[in-house]
Short mmCIF file of C-alpha atoms and ligand atoms in Angstrom, two decimals:
data_model
loop_
_atom_site.label_atom_id
_atom_site.label_comp_id
_atom_site.label_asym_id
_atom_site.label_seq_id
_atom_site.Cartn_x
_atom_site.Cartn_y
_atom_site.Cartn_z
CA MET W 12 -18.26 219.81 205.00
CA ALA W 13 -21.57 219.21 203.77
CA SER W 14 -23.13 221.87 201.42
CA GLN W 15 -26.11 224.20 201.80
CA VAL W 16 -26.46 224.99 198.25
CA LEU W 17 -25.75 222.26 195.50
CA VAL W 18 -26.02 222.22 191.83
CA ALA W 19 -26.00 219.50 189.53
CA ALA W 20 -25.32 219.35 185.81
CA ASN W 21 -23.83 217.07 183.21
CA ARG W 22 -21.45 219.62 182.14
CA GLY W 23 -19.04 221.41 184.63
CA PRO W 24 -17.61 224.75 184.22
CA LEU W 25 -14.39 223.42 182.85
CA SER W 26 -13.26 220.45 180.92
CA TYR W 27 -9.80 218.99 180.55
CA ASP W 28 -7.85 217.90 177.55
CA LEU W 29 -5.08 215.42 178.10
CA SER W 30 -2.19 216.32 175.82
CA ALA W 31 0.22 213.87 174.42
CA ASP W 32 2.92 215.09 177.19
CA GLY W 33 0.50 214.36 179.88
CA THR W 34 -0.47 217.93 180.76
CA LEU W 35 -3.89 218.84 181.39
CA ASP W 36 -5.57 221.78 179.63
CA ALA W 37 -8.75 223.31 181.20
CA ARG W 38 -11.30 224.86 178.86
CA ARG W 39 -14.93 226.01 179.16
CA GLY W 40 -17.54 224.50 177.10
CA GLY W 41 -20.31 226.18 175.04
CA GLY W 42 -23.83 226.49 175.53
CA GLY W 43 -26.11 228.62 177.74
CA LEU W 44 -26.05 226.28 180.70
CA VAL W 45 -22.52 226.81 181.66
CA SER W 46 -22.58 230.67 180.63
CA GLY W 47 -25.46 231.09 182.94
CA LEU W 48 -24.42 229.09 186.10
CA SER W 49 -20.55 229.94 185.80
CA ALA W 50 -21.71 233.60 186.33
CA ALA W 51 -24.23 232.96 188.90
CA LEU W 52 -21.93 230.84 190.95
CA ALA W 53 -19.15 233.26 190.84
CA GLN W 54 -21.56 235.10 193.46
CA GLN W 55 -21.90 231.79 195.43
CA PRO W 56 -18.57 231.00 196.99
CA ASP W 57 -19.83 228.18 199.10
CA ALA W 58 -22.09 226.22 196.47
CA LEU W 59 -21.02 222.85 195.29
CA TRP W 60 -21.19 222.00 191.49
CA ILE W 61 -21.60 218.44 190.79
CA CYS W 62 -20.88 217.31 187.02
CA ALA W 63 -19.78 214.31 185.31
CA ALA W 64 -16.34 213.75 183.83
CA LEU W 65 -16.96 214.25 180.14
CA SER W 66 -13.71 212.97 178.54
CA ASP W 67 -10.58 211.01 179.33
CA GLY W 68 -8.80 214.28 180.44
CA ASP W 69 -11.64 214.95 183.12
CA ARG W 70 -11.24 211.21 184.42
CA GLU W 71 -7.60 211.87 184.58
CA ALA W 72 -8.15 215.17 186.45
CA VAL W 73 -10.52 213.18 188.90
CA ARG W 74 -7.54 210.35 189.23
CA ARG W 75 -4.94 213.21 189.80
CA GLY W 76 -7.26 215.23 192.39
CA VAL W 77 -7.24 218.14 190.04
CA SER W 78 -10.37 220.22 190.11
CA GLU W 79 -11.81 223.69 190.44
CA PRO W 80 -12.89 224.96 193.94
CA GLY W 81 -16.39 224.07 194.65
CA VAL W 82 -16.42 221.61 191.87
CA ARG W 83 -16.84 217.86 192.12
CA MET W 84 -16.71 215.50 189.00
CA LEU W 85 -18.22 212.09 188.79
CA ASP W 86 -16.14 209.50 187.38
CA ILE W 87 -18.88 207.53 185.62
CA ASP W 88 -18.00 204.26 183.73
CA PRO W 89 -17.15 205.52 180.33
CA ALA W 90 -19.58 203.06 178.51
CA VAL W 91 -22.71 203.91 180.71
CA TYR W 92 -21.67 207.55 180.21
CA ASP W 93 -21.64 207.28 176.48
CA ASP W 94 -24.98 205.54 176.55
CA ALA W 95 -26.61 208.03 179.13
CA TYR W 96 -25.08 211.24 177.23
CA ASN W 97 -25.13 210.54 173.53
CA GLY W 98 -27.58 207.69 173.44
CA ILE W 99 -30.30 209.03 175.60
CA ALA W 100 -29.82 212.55 176.52
CA ASN W 101 -28.62 213.97 173.08
CA SER W 102 -30.24 211.65 170.92
CA VAL W 103 -33.61 210.58 172.31
CA LEU W 104 -34.50 213.60 174.78
CA TRP W 105 -33.04 216.15 172.84
CA PHE W 106 -34.62 215.27 169.72
CA THR W 107 -37.84 214.78 171.75
CA HIS W 108 -37.81 218.32 173.53
CA HIS W 109 -36.78 220.09 170.17
CA HIS W 110 -39.21 218.27 167.90
CA LEU W 111 -36.15 217.08 165.48
CA TYR W 112 -37.37 213.62 164.67
CA ASP W 113 -37.95 212.63 161.10
CA SER W 114 -40.69 210.39 161.69
CA PRO W 115 -40.47 208.11 158.54
CA ARG W 116 -37.21 206.88 160.08
CA THR W 117 -36.73 208.10 163.62
CA PRO W 118 -37.18 207.29 166.49
CA VAL W 119 -36.55 203.70 167.00
CA PHE W 120 -37.17 202.19 170.28
CA ASP W 121 -35.64 198.85 170.34
CA ALA W 122 -33.40 196.34 172.51
CA ARG W 123 -30.47 198.89 172.26
CA PHE W 124 -32.58 201.84 173.38
CA ARG W 125 -33.38 199.77 176.36
CA GLU W 126 -29.79 199.12 177.34
CA GLN W 127 -29.11 202.82 176.86
CA TRP W 128 -32.11 203.72 179.02
CA GLN W 129 -30.63 201.49 181.93
CA SER W 130 -27.55 203.28 181.82
CA TYR W 131 -29.45 206.76 181.65
CA THR W 132 -31.26 205.39 184.87
CA ALA W 133 -27.76 204.33 186.59
CA TYR W 134 -26.20 207.63 185.56
CA ASN W 135 -29.04 209.79 187.26
CA GLN W 136 -28.81 207.35 190.14
CA ALA W 137 -24.80 208.52 190.41
CA PHE W 138 -25.79 211.85 190.56
CA ALA W 139 -28.68 211.37 193.13
CA GLU W 140 -26.23 209.52 195.50
CA ALA W 141 -23.40 212.01 195.07
CA LEU W 142 -25.72 214.73 196.03
CA ALA W 143 -27.31 212.86 198.80
CA HIS W 144 -23.53 212.22 200.13
CA GLU W 145 -22.81 215.91 199.93
CA ALA W 146 -25.89 217.82 201.07
CA ALA W 147 -26.49 219.16 204.52
CA GLU W 148 -29.64 218.70 206.62
CA GLY W 149 -32.39 220.60 204.62
CA ALA W 150 -29.83 221.81 201.78
CA ARG W 151 -31.22 223.36 198.44
CA VAL W 152 -30.46 221.44 195.38
CA LEU W 153 -30.78 222.84 191.83
CA VAL W 154 -30.76 220.06 189.33
CA GLN W 155 -30.06 221.00 185.61
CA ASP W 156 -31.49 219.79 182.46
CA TYR W 157 -32.68 216.84 180.41
CA HIS W 158 -29.55 214.95 181.16
CA LEU W 159 -30.71 214.68 184.97
CA ALA W 160 -34.39 214.24 184.52
CA LEU W 161 -34.64 211.21 186.94
CA VAL W 162 -32.71 212.92 189.63
CA PRO W 163 -35.34 214.67 191.58
CA GLY W 164 -37.38 211.48 192.08
CA ALA W 165 -34.33 209.54 193.22
CA LEU W 166 -32.96 212.05 195.43
CA ARG W 167 -36.15 212.66 197.05
CA GLU W 168 -36.22 209.04 197.99
CA LEU W 169 -32.82 209.05 199.52
CA ARG W 170 -33.05 212.35 201.27
CA PRO W 171 -36.61 213.42 201.91
CA ASP W 172 -35.18 216.48 203.99
CA LEU W 173 -33.90 218.25 200.95
CA ARG W 174 -35.40 221.15 198.97
CA ILE W 175 -35.06 220.12 195.30
CA ALA W 176 -35.39 222.42 192.13
CA HIS W 177 -35.04 221.25 188.69
CA PHE W 178 -34.24 223.72 185.83
CA THR W 179 -34.68 222.67 182.20
CA HIS W 180 -32.59 225.11 179.73
CA THR W 181 -34.16 223.45 176.77
CA PRO W 182 -38.04 223.55 175.74
CA TRP W 183 -40.05 220.97 176.83
CA ALA W 184 -41.65 218.65 174.23
CA ALA W 185 -45.32 219.41 173.26
CA PRO W 186 -47.70 216.48 174.59
CA GLU W 187 -47.93 214.72 171.26
CA PHE W 188 -43.89 214.60 171.03
CA LEU W 189 -43.66 213.39 174.46
CA ASP W 190 -46.05 210.66 173.80
CA MET W 191 -43.72 209.34 171.23
CA LEU W 192 -41.66 207.82 173.90
CA PRO W 193 -42.72 204.04 175.19
CA GLY W 194 -45.18 204.76 177.86
CA ASP W 195 -43.16 203.32 180.88
CA VAL W 196 -40.20 205.79 179.90
CA ARG W 197 -42.49 208.62 179.41
CA GLU W 198 -43.94 207.79 182.88
CA GLN W 199 -40.42 207.38 184.45
CA LEU W 200 -39.32 210.78 183.06
CA VAL W 201 -42.33 212.55 184.20
CA GLN W 202 -42.31 211.18 187.92
CA GLY W 203 -38.70 211.90 188.04
CA MET W 204 -39.18 215.37 187.32
CA LEU W 205 -42.08 215.63 189.74
CA GLY W 206 -39.91 214.63 192.48
CA ALA W 207 -38.65 218.20 192.77
CA ASP W 208 -40.59 221.13 194.64
CA VAL W 209 -39.98 223.41 192.00
CA VAL W 210 -39.82 222.81 188.11
CA GLY W 211 -38.37 225.70 186.29
CA PHE W 212 -38.15 226.96 182.50
CA HIS W 213 -37.16 229.85 180.68
CA THR W 214 -40.42 230.94 179.18
CA THR W 215 -44.20 230.29 179.96
CA ALA W 216 -44.36 228.42 176.65
CA TRP W 217 -42.15 225.49 177.79
CA ALA W 218 -43.72 225.48 181.21
CA ASP W 219 -47.41 225.13 179.70
CA SER W 220 -45.91 222.24 177.68
CA PHE W 221 -44.75 220.58 180.66
CA ARG W 222 -47.93 221.09 182.44
CA ALA W 223 -50.03 219.71 179.50
CA GLY W 224 -47.82 216.52 179.31
CA ALA W 225 -46.91 215.96 183.06
CA ARG W 226 -50.23 217.30 184.67
CA PRO W 227 -48.29 218.10 188.00
CA ASP W 228 -50.34 218.67 191.28
CA GLU W 229 -49.00 222.10 191.73
CA GLU W 230 -49.73 221.81 195.43
CA ARG W 231 -46.53 219.68 195.57
CA THR W 232 -44.61 220.54 192.47
CA ARG W 233 -44.60 224.18 191.59
CA VAL W 234 -44.01 225.09 187.87
CA ALA W 235 -42.13 228.41 187.50
CA VAL W 236 -40.69 230.54 184.98
CA PHE W 237 -37.15 231.91 185.53
CA PRO W 238 -36.04 233.60 182.10
CA LEU W 239 -32.10 233.78 182.31
CA GLY W 240 -30.73 236.92 181.13
CA VAL W 241 -27.33 238.28 180.55
CA ASP W 242 -25.03 240.51 183.02
CA ALA W 243 -24.26 243.78 180.81
CA ASP W 244 -21.18 244.87 182.64
CA GLU W 245 -19.69 241.61 182.90
CA LEU W 246 -20.24 240.87 179.26
CA ARG W 247 -19.13 244.29 178.14
CA ALA W 248 -15.98 243.81 180.22
CA LEU W 249 -15.31 240.63 178.56
CA ALA W 250 -15.90 241.90 174.99
CA HIS W 251 -13.36 244.63 175.68
CA ARG W 252 -10.39 242.58 176.60
CA PRO W 253 -7.27 242.98 174.47
CA GLU W 254 -7.58 239.86 172.67
CA VAL W 255 -11.07 240.70 171.51
CA ASP W 256 -9.56 243.85 170.17
CA GLU W 257 -6.98 242.10 168.38
CA LYS W 258 -9.73 239.78 166.68
CA LEU W 259 -11.81 242.82 166.18
CA ALA W 260 -9.33 244.52 164.12
CA GLY W 261 -8.68 241.20 162.11
CA LEU W 262 -12.37 240.86 161.17
CA ARG W 263 -12.61 244.49 160.52
CA GLU W 264 -10.02 244.04 157.84
CA GLU W 265 -11.71 241.05 156.31
CA VAL W 266 -15.17 242.96 156.18
CA ALA W 267 -13.74 246.07 154.79
CA GLY W 268 -16.25 248.50 155.77
CA ARG W 269 -19.23 246.28 154.62
CA LYS W 270 -22.39 245.66 156.62
CA THR W 271 -22.56 242.30 158.67
CA VAL W 272 -24.99 239.69 159.35
CA VAL W 273 -23.69 237.86 162.53
CA ARG W 274 -24.63 234.73 163.99
CA VAL W 275 -22.97 232.35 166.49
CA ASP W 276 -23.97 228.97 167.50
CA ARG W 277 -22.93 225.47 168.44
CA THR W 278 -23.39 223.50 165.25
CA GLU W 279 -26.62 222.25 166.41
CA LEU W 280 -29.46 220.86 164.63
CA SER W 281 -31.95 222.99 166.35
CA LYS W 282 -30.11 226.30 165.53
CA ASN W 283 -31.50 226.12 161.92
CA ILE W 284 -28.20 227.32 160.37
CA LEU W 285 -28.87 225.70 157.13
CA ARG W 286 -32.29 227.66 156.47
CA GLY W 287 -30.37 230.85 157.75
CA LEU W 288 -27.83 230.38 154.83
CA LEU W 289 -30.78 229.59 152.36
CA ALA W 290 -32.24 232.91 153.55
CA TYR W 291 -28.92 234.82 153.03
CA ARG W 292 -28.89 233.31 149.46
CA GLU W 293 -32.25 234.37 148.88
CA LEU W 294 -31.48 237.81 150.00
CA LEU W 295 -28.42 238.01 147.50
CA THR W 296 -30.78 236.74 144.70
CA VAL W 297 -33.75 238.79 145.47
CA HIS W 298 -32.13 241.85 146.39
CA PRO W 299 -28.81 241.93 144.27
CA GLU W 300 -28.12 245.41 145.52
CA TRP W 301 -26.55 243.87 148.71
CA ARG W 302 -24.22 242.01 146.61
CA GLY W 303 -20.56 243.31 147.68
CA GLU W 304 -22.27 245.18 150.33
CA VAL W 305 -22.65 242.63 153.05
CA VAL W 306 -20.71 239.92 154.97
CA HIS W 307 -22.35 237.03 156.66
CA LEU W 308 -20.06 236.04 159.68
CA ALA W 309 -21.35 232.66 160.44
CA SER W 310 -19.60 231.14 163.70
CA ALA W 311 -20.79 227.42 163.97
CA TYR W 312 -18.32 225.94 166.43
CA PRO W 313 -18.39 222.20 166.76
CA SER W 314 -20.72 220.30 169.13
CA ARG W 315 -21.34 216.54 170.07
CA GLN W 316 -19.46 215.15 167.27
CA ASP W 317 -19.75 211.59 168.47
CA LEU W 318 -23.08 211.71 167.16
CA GLU W 319 -23.34 210.94 163.13
CA ALA W 320 -26.30 213.36 162.92
CA TYR W 321 -24.33 216.24 164.15
CA ARG W 322 -21.29 215.42 162.09
CA SER W 323 -23.22 215.22 158.74
CA TYR W 324 -25.07 218.43 159.86
CA THR W 325 -21.66 220.23 160.18
CA ALA W 326 -20.28 219.10 156.96
CA ALA W 327 -23.90 220.23 155.36
CA VAL W 328 -23.33 223.71 156.95
CA ARG W 329 -19.86 224.00 155.44
CA GLU W 330 -20.95 222.84 151.94
CA LEU W 331 -23.67 225.34 151.71
CA ALA W 332 -21.43 228.10 152.87
CA ASP W 333 -19.04 227.00 150.09
CA GLU W 334 -21.89 227.09 147.61
CA VAL W 335 -23.03 230.61 148.49
CA ASN W 336 -19.70 231.84 148.25
CA ALA W 337 -19.07 230.07 144.69
CA GLU W 338 -22.26 231.32 143.47
CA PHE W 339 -21.90 235.12 144.55
CA GLY W 340 -18.04 235.61 145.65
CA THR W 341 -15.82 237.95 143.60
CA PRO W 342 -12.24 238.47 144.06
CA ASP W 343 -12.66 240.97 146.53
CA TRP W 344 -15.73 239.76 148.39
CA GLN W 345 -16.42 236.67 150.11
CA PRO W 346 -20.13 236.65 150.97
CA VAL W 347 -19.91 234.21 154.02
CA LEU W 348 -17.10 233.86 156.39
CA VAL W 349 -17.80 230.51 158.38
CA SER W 350 -15.70 229.93 161.40
CA VAL W 351 -15.85 226.51 163.03
CA GLN W 352 -13.46 227.05 165.79
CA ASP W 353 -14.63 227.27 169.21
CA ASP W 354 -13.26 230.94 169.77
CA PHE W 355 -15.22 233.00 172.24
CA SER W 356 -13.07 236.02 171.71
CA ARG W 357 -13.81 236.16 168.04
CA SER W 358 -17.49 235.62 168.67
CA LEU W 359 -17.34 238.75 171.15
CA ALA W 360 -15.62 240.60 168.24
CA ALA W 361 -18.26 239.62 165.84
CA TYR W 362 -21.06 240.86 168.24
CA ARG W 363 -19.24 244.03 168.45
CA MET W 364 -19.46 244.77 164.85
CA ALA W 365 -22.92 243.07 164.27
CA ASP W 366 -25.36 245.31 162.26
CA VAL W 367 -27.89 242.39 162.01
CA ALA W 368 -28.20 239.54 164.34
CA LEU W 369 -29.62 236.39 163.11
CA VAL W 370 -31.18 234.04 165.46
CA ASN W 371 -33.19 231.65 163.65
CA PRO W 372 -33.63 228.39 165.72
CA VAL W 373 -36.59 226.05 164.92
CA ARG W 374 -37.06 225.45 168.73
CA ASP W 375 -34.64 226.90 171.36
CA GLY W 376 -34.87 226.81 175.08
CA MET W 377 -33.70 230.43 175.47
CA ASN W 378 -31.02 231.32 173.12
CA LEU W 379 -28.64 233.61 175.30
CA VAL W 380 -26.95 234.87 172.09
CA ALA W 381 -29.99 236.70 171.01
CA LYS W 382 -29.67 238.74 174.30
CA GLU W 383 -25.78 238.88 174.12
CA ILE W 384 -25.46 240.60 170.72
CA PRO W 385 -27.69 243.65 171.62
CA VAL W 386 -25.80 244.27 174.66
CA VAL W 387 -22.33 244.23 173.01
CA SER W 388 -22.89 245.48 169.52
CA GLU W 389 -21.38 249.11 168.98
CA ALA W 390 -23.37 250.73 166.33
CA GLY W 391 -26.57 248.92 167.50
CA CYS W 392 -27.96 245.78 165.75
CA ALA W 393 -31.31 244.83 164.14
CA LEU W 394 -32.19 241.32 165.40
CA VAL W 395 -33.78 238.54 163.09
CA LEU W 396 -35.36 236.52 165.84
CA SER W 397 -37.54 233.13 165.14
CA THR W 398 -40.66 232.53 166.99
CA GLY W 399 -39.13 229.29 168.03
CA ALA W 400 -36.53 230.85 170.41
CA GLY W 401 -37.29 231.17 174.13
CA ALA W 402 -35.89 234.71 173.75
CA TYR W 403 -38.84 235.61 171.45
CA GLU W 404 -41.15 235.84 174.48
CA GLU W 405 -39.40 238.84 175.93
CA LEU W 406 -37.69 240.35 172.85
CA ARG W 407 -40.37 239.94 170.06
CA GLU W 408 -41.44 243.69 170.07
CA GLN W 409 -38.06 245.08 169.28
CA ALA W 410 -36.84 242.15 166.99
CA LEU W 411 -37.86 241.62 163.28
CA THR W 412 -39.60 238.00 163.95
CA VAL W 413 -39.68 235.28 161.55
CA ASN W 414 -41.41 231.71 161.04
CA PRO W 415 -38.11 229.56 161.31
CA TYR W 416 -39.08 227.38 158.21
CA ASP W 417 -40.02 230.30 156.15
CA VAL W 418 -36.82 231.02 154.08
CA SER W 419 -38.22 233.80 151.91
CA ALA W 420 -39.67 235.58 154.98
CA THR W 421 -36.27 235.34 156.73
CA ALA W 422 -34.55 236.77 153.53
CA GLU W 423 -37.11 239.69 153.62
CA ALA W 424 -36.32 240.30 157.24
CA LEU W 425 -32.74 240.34 156.53
CA HIS W 426 -33.26 242.81 154.02
CA ALA W 427 -35.38 245.11 156.30
CA ALA W 428 -32.86 244.83 159.09
CA LEU W 429 -30.09 245.61 156.82
CA ALA W 430 -32.08 248.74 155.52
CA MET W 431 -33.23 249.90 158.76
CA PRO W 432 -32.36 253.37 159.61
CA ALA W 433 -29.47 253.96 162.05
CA ALA W 434 -31.50 255.79 164.65
CA GLU W 435 -34.22 253.16 164.60
CA ARG W 436 -31.77 250.51 164.96
CA ALA W 437 -30.05 252.15 167.92
CA ASP W 438 -33.17 252.58 169.67
CA ARG W 439 -34.58 249.14 169.22
CA THR W 440 -31.18 247.89 170.44
CA LYS W 441 -31.37 249.85 173.76
CA ARG W 442 -34.88 248.30 174.48
CA LEU W 443 -33.67 244.81 173.41
CA ALA W 444 -30.39 245.25 175.68
CA ALA W 445 -32.89 246.26 178.68
CA ALA W 446 -35.04 243.19 178.02
CA ALA W 447 -31.86 241.13 177.83
CA THR W 448 -30.59 242.27 180.98
CA ALA W 449 -33.70 242.05 183.03
CA LEU W 450 -32.91 239.01 185.13
CA PRO W 451 -28.92 238.41 184.91
CA PRO W 452 -27.56 235.07 186.10
CA SER W 453 -26.91 235.94 189.77
CA ALA W 454 -30.76 237.21 190.15
CA TRP W 455 -31.92 234.06 187.90
CA PHE W 456 -30.13 231.85 190.60
CA GLU W 457 -31.35 233.61 193.53
CA ALA W 458 -35.08 233.64 192.47
CA GLN W 459 -34.61 229.80 192.03
CA LEU W 460 -33.14 229.63 195.72
CA THR W 461 -36.02 231.87 197.03
CA ALA W 462 -38.68 229.80 195.31
CA LEU W 463 -37.33 226.96 197.35
CA SER W 464 -37.18 228.47 200.64
CA ARG W 465 -41.14 228.96 200.49
C1 LIG U 9 -27.66 223.23 175.81
C2 LIG U 9 -27.98 222.27 176.95
C3 LIG U 9 -26.88 222.13 178.01
C4 LIG U 9 -25.62 222.04 177.30
C5 LIG U 9 -25.05 222.85 176.13
C6 LIG U 9 -23.88 222.28 175.29
O1 LIG U 9 -27.50 224.58 176.05
O2 LIG U 9 -29.21 222.89 177.33
O3 LIG U 9 -26.97 221.28 179.30
O4 LIG U 9 -24.33 222.06 178.11
O5 LIG U 9 -26.33 222.85 175.28
O6 LIG U 9 -24.32 221.01 174.89
P1 LIG U 9 -23.08 219.90 175.51
O7 LIG U 9 -23.64 218.56 174.87
O8 LIG U 9 -21.91 220.37 174.78
O9 LIG U 9 -22.85 220.01 176.90
#
């Protein structure tokens, strides 16, 4: 049966691992897109989510006809997929939108880049064709993220009857960074996006960057802001499951009554984990009164390990954490506890015991963690938040805000956050939680459907 509401995203709600004995184990991937969409689509039983097979396990699932209801995985040729996902989406487009290039060396747009761009085009075309095939007459289609920037334009060609929205979960590059792309590629990217009726972003800052670079005719393509928030009831229920209680008991034992500075991220270059550790080191140097009194719980679970830049970043995070522990640690106090496991229950347990939440990305579409921790923290937490996070727009007034490059200012903000009186912390946390839950996933999704109905 053809669908009235369709979502297209590179990542699906679940991905499968193929074990040696041939069984398939489903697991949920990290990141804001999956959290937000999974929560929103739980309220949309008839919607169809089209995603890519990410792994051999996923390809095997497609072959065996294993899938979640309401999900269709596309089995794209692995070499094409690798070029599109690792080569273009996560290298070129991610680095462009997050301003991560190190310009003396990168980017390099050469013959290999052109091959990868061909693959990216083919991968986007495969999504457009699948959507065209599955969509009912006049259906509404919500295309997600930089992986699928060419889909709106390609789908418009195939099915002019459809109403198409594109939503970007990342920042949008400032014009001078978009201009680093070869001219024809930049043009294809912009024209692909402009095939949509509505182009959505988390914040006005990213919407304005898009306007400045793409110069849309807003009679044809509306640019709109839908700041994704969290569902307080659902998140609190998740955070109070028995397995989280168990992890919490374990963490409490390790922390032994000390204060906590909590961060939870994919090990991701844009999250600025290294400068966060440098700031914590400076805190312990400049404010020695915190030695032995605080533990930094840093959960940095692996991400995109096919890319060398991510592998070396992950190694650098571990090394720096080890250095801080070697410099300050004592037999009964380990200053930093790094966890590199993708363990959602442990993260929720850390949220519950957070006294301070550290969210200091250099540039980040939203950063849902900044919204989740205040909702779940038990005694109330002070939020140290960088100006580069999308969440800054909504949370700035109740957070301690920092320039993400200013390590000394971040150290001072950590000090102020740790020293904040309990009553002020509780009061700010209440306001942070209210702002964080203003547009929960189901309302965020509905707002986009409504924008398409106009
Ligand atoms: C960001 C992107 C998402 C992506 C997530 C995790 O939040 O906006 O589209 O799913 O990172 O990255 P991954 O490459 O593992 O899907």
